[in-house]
Amino acid sequence: MHEKSIAELATALKDGEVSSVELTAHYLRRIETLDDAINAYVTVTGEQAMEAAKAADEARAQGNAGPLTGVPIAHKDIFCTEGTRTSCGSKMLDNFIAPYDATVVARFKAAGCPILGKTNMDEFAMGSSNETSYYGPVKNPWDTERVPGGSSGGSAAVVAGRLAPGATGTDTGGSIRQPAALNGVTGIKPTYGRVSRWGMIAFASSLDQGGPMARTAEDCALMLNVMAGFDQRDSTSIQRPDEDFTKRLNTPVKGLRIGLPKQFFGEGMDAGVARVVDEAIAHYKGLGAEFVEVDLPHSDLSVAAYYVVAPAECSSNLARFDGVRYGYRCEDPKDLLDLYMRSRGEGFGPEVKRRIMVGTYALSAGYFDAYYLKAQKIRRLIAEDFATAFKDVDVILGPTAPSTAFRLGEKTDDPVTMYLSDTYTIAVNLAGLPAMSLPAGFSDGLPVGLQLIGNYFEEARLLGVAHQYQLGTEWCRMAPGGFE
Amino acid sequence: MSLSLDEVRKIAHLARLSVQEEDLQGYARNLSDILDLVQQMEGVDTQGVTPMAHPLDASQRLRADEPTETDQRDHFQGNAPAVESGLYLVPKVIE
Amino acid sequence: MEWETVIGLEIHAQLSTRSKIFSGASTAYGAEPNTQACAVDLGLPGVLPVLNEKAVAMAVKLGLAIDAEITPRSVFARKNYFYPDLPKGYQISQYELPVVGRGHLEIELEDGETKTIGVTRAHLEEDAGKSLHEDFHGMTGIDLNRAGTPLLEIVSEPDMRSPREAVAYMKKMHSLVRYLGICDGNMQEGSFRCDANVSVRRRGTEKFGTRTEIKNLNSFRFLEKAIEFEVERQIDVLEGGGAVVQETRLFDPDKGETRSMRSKEEANDYRYFPDPDLLPLDIDSTFIEQIRAELPELPDEKKNRFKTHYGLSAYDAATLTTSREMADYFEAVVEQADAGQAKMAANWVMGELSGALNREGREIGDSPVSAQALGGLLARIQDNTISGKIAKEVFEAMWAGEGDADTVIEAKGLKQITDTGAIEQVIDQVIADNPKQLEQYRSGKDKLFGFFVGQVMKQTGGKANPAQVNELLKKKL
């Protein structure tokens, strides 16, 4: 059962080949036996999942089934789930039982998808390797000595390891795409504002965006149909009519103009990654797509601008974790200042503290203009680069990450080197564009991801372009050894 | 760009983060490295560029003035480290 | 004499919306602690703000009333600091681009002159919760019901030169926000409060002295006392050769002193930046015109109308228009009584009614005698049913809940006696009973006329029409 995609499972459920109870129980058994090896779940909600599966089967029996009713999924532990611990990968929220559902969670519940559990992640989504989690790192199912990427490393790993048919993730600077690439799965970060942020614990509000991770583009489209939509609780949610993201899956890519940003093909990319991307380009050429070089002159500055904007927003967003109303509180605070200093000092890990401090510094008196304002200006230049490029091309293509999965511990001592793993993904978040990663091959036995970037609101087109590739390749159907 | 230990102490205090003395050096090095990375922005001419605070060029949507929330105090205070008589407790605040 | 005081006020007016500025929690006052603090107000992980339209409309209303520019695109910013009554660790406020720009307000000075006070800006922000310092085993309790209540912070220019001017400005603004219906003005509940920036400089110098900020003044009297004390203190410091330290101070009403608030002193680096959870607030001319059309008659316009239309004195017109409620009450009285009786109505509203209200500490809105009832009473004076003196007795009975004017007059038999025959009968009796006084009067002691009037009134229980009594007595004597 677990080798089936979401689309295939939906058909099997519809045709009565399998029930949601059977399917959910099957996944729970796999989690039970296989998750210890990769540490991808921080909480497994078996009982609730089985109840929801039963309800899904009943709904189907009564003729009330939607397209995904009965398909179990997993949520990144950044989405609040009422009655279940929502830790955000942090000691700070280790004892936090969310008192409400995130909109994304509520939508999947309404769609009849049982929740298998909550997936591990970098603490407060700050990391590119899942090593900053309070619950220990997730291991890459393709090689458990290696990282799964981050911050949605747990979600990527459960999909790769067939421990969930699909999972939700969030992407602030590449947190869906980079782990998708490193685990050989498909993931899409939608246009900023497509998916409600209500109940999604904020890292950097103007960059954060939730999205689906699954094996195929078609599965991502089906999940996005559930996730996306206007939410009045989120002021930054886009008011647009609901869209069917599967509508362009079958559109051929013949004549499609694909842009190759010269800045994405310079030094810094591993040879193995470059080879895989070249092969993908060749495949698209074979399908009749045209390639042109595009210039994104300011994209090299995206990491620099991002490491001002994201920490600045996070320093403020994480101020609410103060040990007063919920979350970790230090033992015997001697006064109010001590309560704040130690609750936060002990509750947050080093990477979160580093980013809070960088952001605090960038916003403080005397530095605001040189850092924050400057970064916001560069952000505009980056967005304008994309706008110019999209006058000429339909989509932009490049690598998702400069290398395949690296070894656990390899970059933990050097934050800056770690930050550069997001060098190709960050510009997209600054501009607010949709982008996705899809598996395109292997280098030394490790998955390589291909990134597709679209213009605003062109998720359906991106998913179609990816689907056309996946129809003619097998990469998205491959499973890591031990998880087949 | 090199931050002194004192500057790190000051930032940590402003952010209300206790940092152990022995960790200060490490933070100073990391933060300085990050600021060096960020320094790349310096050379870029951004004169006349409007800062972009938000990816969407849209305006704030307004909500009708209607009370829609109900009392969930007990539900919410289930997560609180210390409450009494419905109040959240903190060490004595001196004004 | 050589020192000049410079004062600027930051007034915080709680906007009387039903729900909070960024959440759907109720703003009703006096609920059990934390029962009106929803997920957004508590700053739970993952929650987001959505702006209340009414709060924006109210801010615009004030802007129009003070002739200010409405910012077409204003921005919400976060003011970052840690405090237990500030759940998110930042306050959503407006910094560089407030919704209301520069405006002005005219105040009346004691000498009858007027002075224009500049308003720098007014911006929308959320209120914080409350810290309760009663002892919870040495802990402080936090109630977040107030957190997220909409506030309009109205910042004045440093245009006031005395505590009296500051009070006049605050009173005028208080009256204005209540006229506009955007704030209930309840100062005891903290709905209307201010911070005062105070400095002194040698008369004739242009440069401002170093200022201090006195926080959270919630009565006109405290404002006056606090500034008076602070001015004295600063002058003492300067004359003693010292320097005023720029700081935040707190007024202690019991001691009548201000003292330094050291806890708020350290490193006020608020790290303002645009709130990424909110988008820029665009206000178009349609919205503005819609609100302009809803604007009520403002205090100054009403005052002028009272003078011209009702022929009231400047003093009466100003007093009656201090609050919209009083002005409305007055007009309702006049309408019920008689348009010609405006002066009498003014006297009753400012005299008997205000006196009774003050005695019981009531607001005009919950006066036991309604405007209609008072108008009815004045109508009975007008049509000679009762005299002005009896009317006061009737008013007391109405205040005590004994019914409307007619009911009281009827029940107590206070109807004026206007029947000539009946009055003559009493007069004849009084003359017959007092032969000695009659003799004295007839022999030239004119003063005794008053004695006979008194006797007649006594006999009739004060109900005889005084004019008729005079006339008939003269004839008979």
CSV table of C-alpha atoms in Angstrom, one decimal, chain A residues 80 93 96 99-100 192 197-202 205-206 232-236 312-313 316-317 319-322 325-326 329 336 340 344 360 363-365 368 372, chain C residues 39-51 78 80 82-90 96 139 142 144 269-279:
chain,number,residue,atom,x,y,z
A,80,CYS,CA,-0.8,24.0,15.8
A,93,LEU,CA,7.3,24.4,23.6
A,96,PHE,CA,2.8,23.1,24.9
A,99,PRO,CA,-5.4,24.9,22.2
A,100,TYR,CA,-6.5,25.4,18.6
A,192,TYR,CA,3.2,34.1,-0.4
A,197,ARG,CA,-0.4,31.3,8.2
A,198,TRP,CA,-3.0,31.1,11.0
A,199,GLY,CA,-1.7,28.6,13.5
A,200,MET,CA,1.6,28.1,11.8
A,201,ILE,CA,4.2,29.2,14.3
A,202,ALA,CA,5.9,32.3,12.8
A,205,SER,CA,6.2,36.5,8.9
A,206,SER,CA,6.9,38.1,5.5
A,232,GLN,CA,-10.0,35.8,7.0
A,233,ARG,CA,-7.9,35.2,10.1
A,234,ASP,CA,-4.7,36.0,8.2
A,235,SER,CA,-4.3,39.6,7.0
A,236,THR,CA,-1.7,38.5,4.5
A,312,ALA,CA,14.9,40.8,12.4
A,313,GLU,CA,11.4,39.4,12.1
A,316,SER,CA,10.3,40.1,17.4
A,317,ASN,CA,8.2,37.0,16.6
A,319,ALA,CA,9.6,37.6,21.9
A,320,ARG,CA,6.3,36.1,23.0
A,321,PHE,CA,8.1,33.0,24.4
A,322,ASP,CA,8.7,34.5,27.8
A,325,ARG,CA,1.5,32.3,29.6
A,326,TYR,CA,2.7,29.0,28.1
A,329,ARG,CA,9.6,28.6,32.4
A,336,LEU,CA,11.1,39.2,36.5
A,340,TYR,CA,12.8,36.3,31.1
A,344,ARG,CA,14.5,32.2,27.1
A,360,THR,CA,18.0,42.4,17.6
A,363,LEU,CA,16.9,46.5,14.3
A,364,SER,CA,18.6,48.4,17.2
A,365,ALA,CA,19.2,52.1,17.3
A,368,PHE,CA,18.4,50.0,11.5
A,372,TYR,CA,17.2,46.4,8.0
C,39,ALA,CA,-5.8,33.5,21.5
C,40,VAL,CA,-4.7,36.7,19.6
C,41,ASP,CA,-4.7,38.8,22.7
C,42,LEU,CA,-2.6,36.2,24.6
C,43,GLY,CA,-0.1,36.1,21.8
C,44,LEU,CA,-0.4,32.3,21.5
C,45,PRO,CA,2.0,30.8,19.0
C,46,GLY,CA,0.8,31.1,15.4
C,47,VAL,CA,-1.9,33.7,15.9
C,48,LEU,CA,-2.3,36.7,13.6
C,49,PRO,CA,-3.9,40.2,13.8
C,50,VAL,CA,-6.7,41.5,11.6
C,51,LEU,CA,-7.6,45.2,11.9
C,78,ARG,CA,6.0,46.9,16.1
C,80,ASN,CA,9.5,45.8,20.9
C,82,PHE,CA,9.5,43.0,27.3
C,83,TYR,CA,6.8,43.5,30.0
C,84,PRO,CA,4.4,41.0,31.5
C,85,ASP,CA,1.3,42.9,30.5
C,86,LEU,CA,2.6,42.9,26.9
C,87,PRO,CA,1.9,39.4,25.7
C,88,LYS,CA,3.7,39.4,22.4
C,89,GLY,CA,6.8,41.2,23.5
C,90,TYR,CA,5.8,44.0,21.2
C,96,GLU,CA,6.7,56.7,10.9
C,139,MET,CA,4.0,37.4,42.9
C,142,ILE,CA,-1.5,39.5,35.0
C,144,LEU,CA,-4.9,40.5,29.8
C,269,ASP,CA,15.6,50.7,22.3
C,270,TYR,CA,12.2,49.8,20.9
C,271,ARG,CA,13.5,48.5,17.6
C,272,TYR,CA,10.4,49.7,15.6
C,273,PHE,CA,9.9,48.0,12.3
C,274,PRO,CA,6.9,47.5,10.0
C,275,ASP,CA,4.7,44.7,11.3
C,276,PRO,CA,5.0,42.0,8.7
C,277,ASP,CA,1.7,40.4,9.8
C,278,LEU,CA,-0.2,43.5,8.6
C,279,LEU,CA,-0.3,45.3,5.3
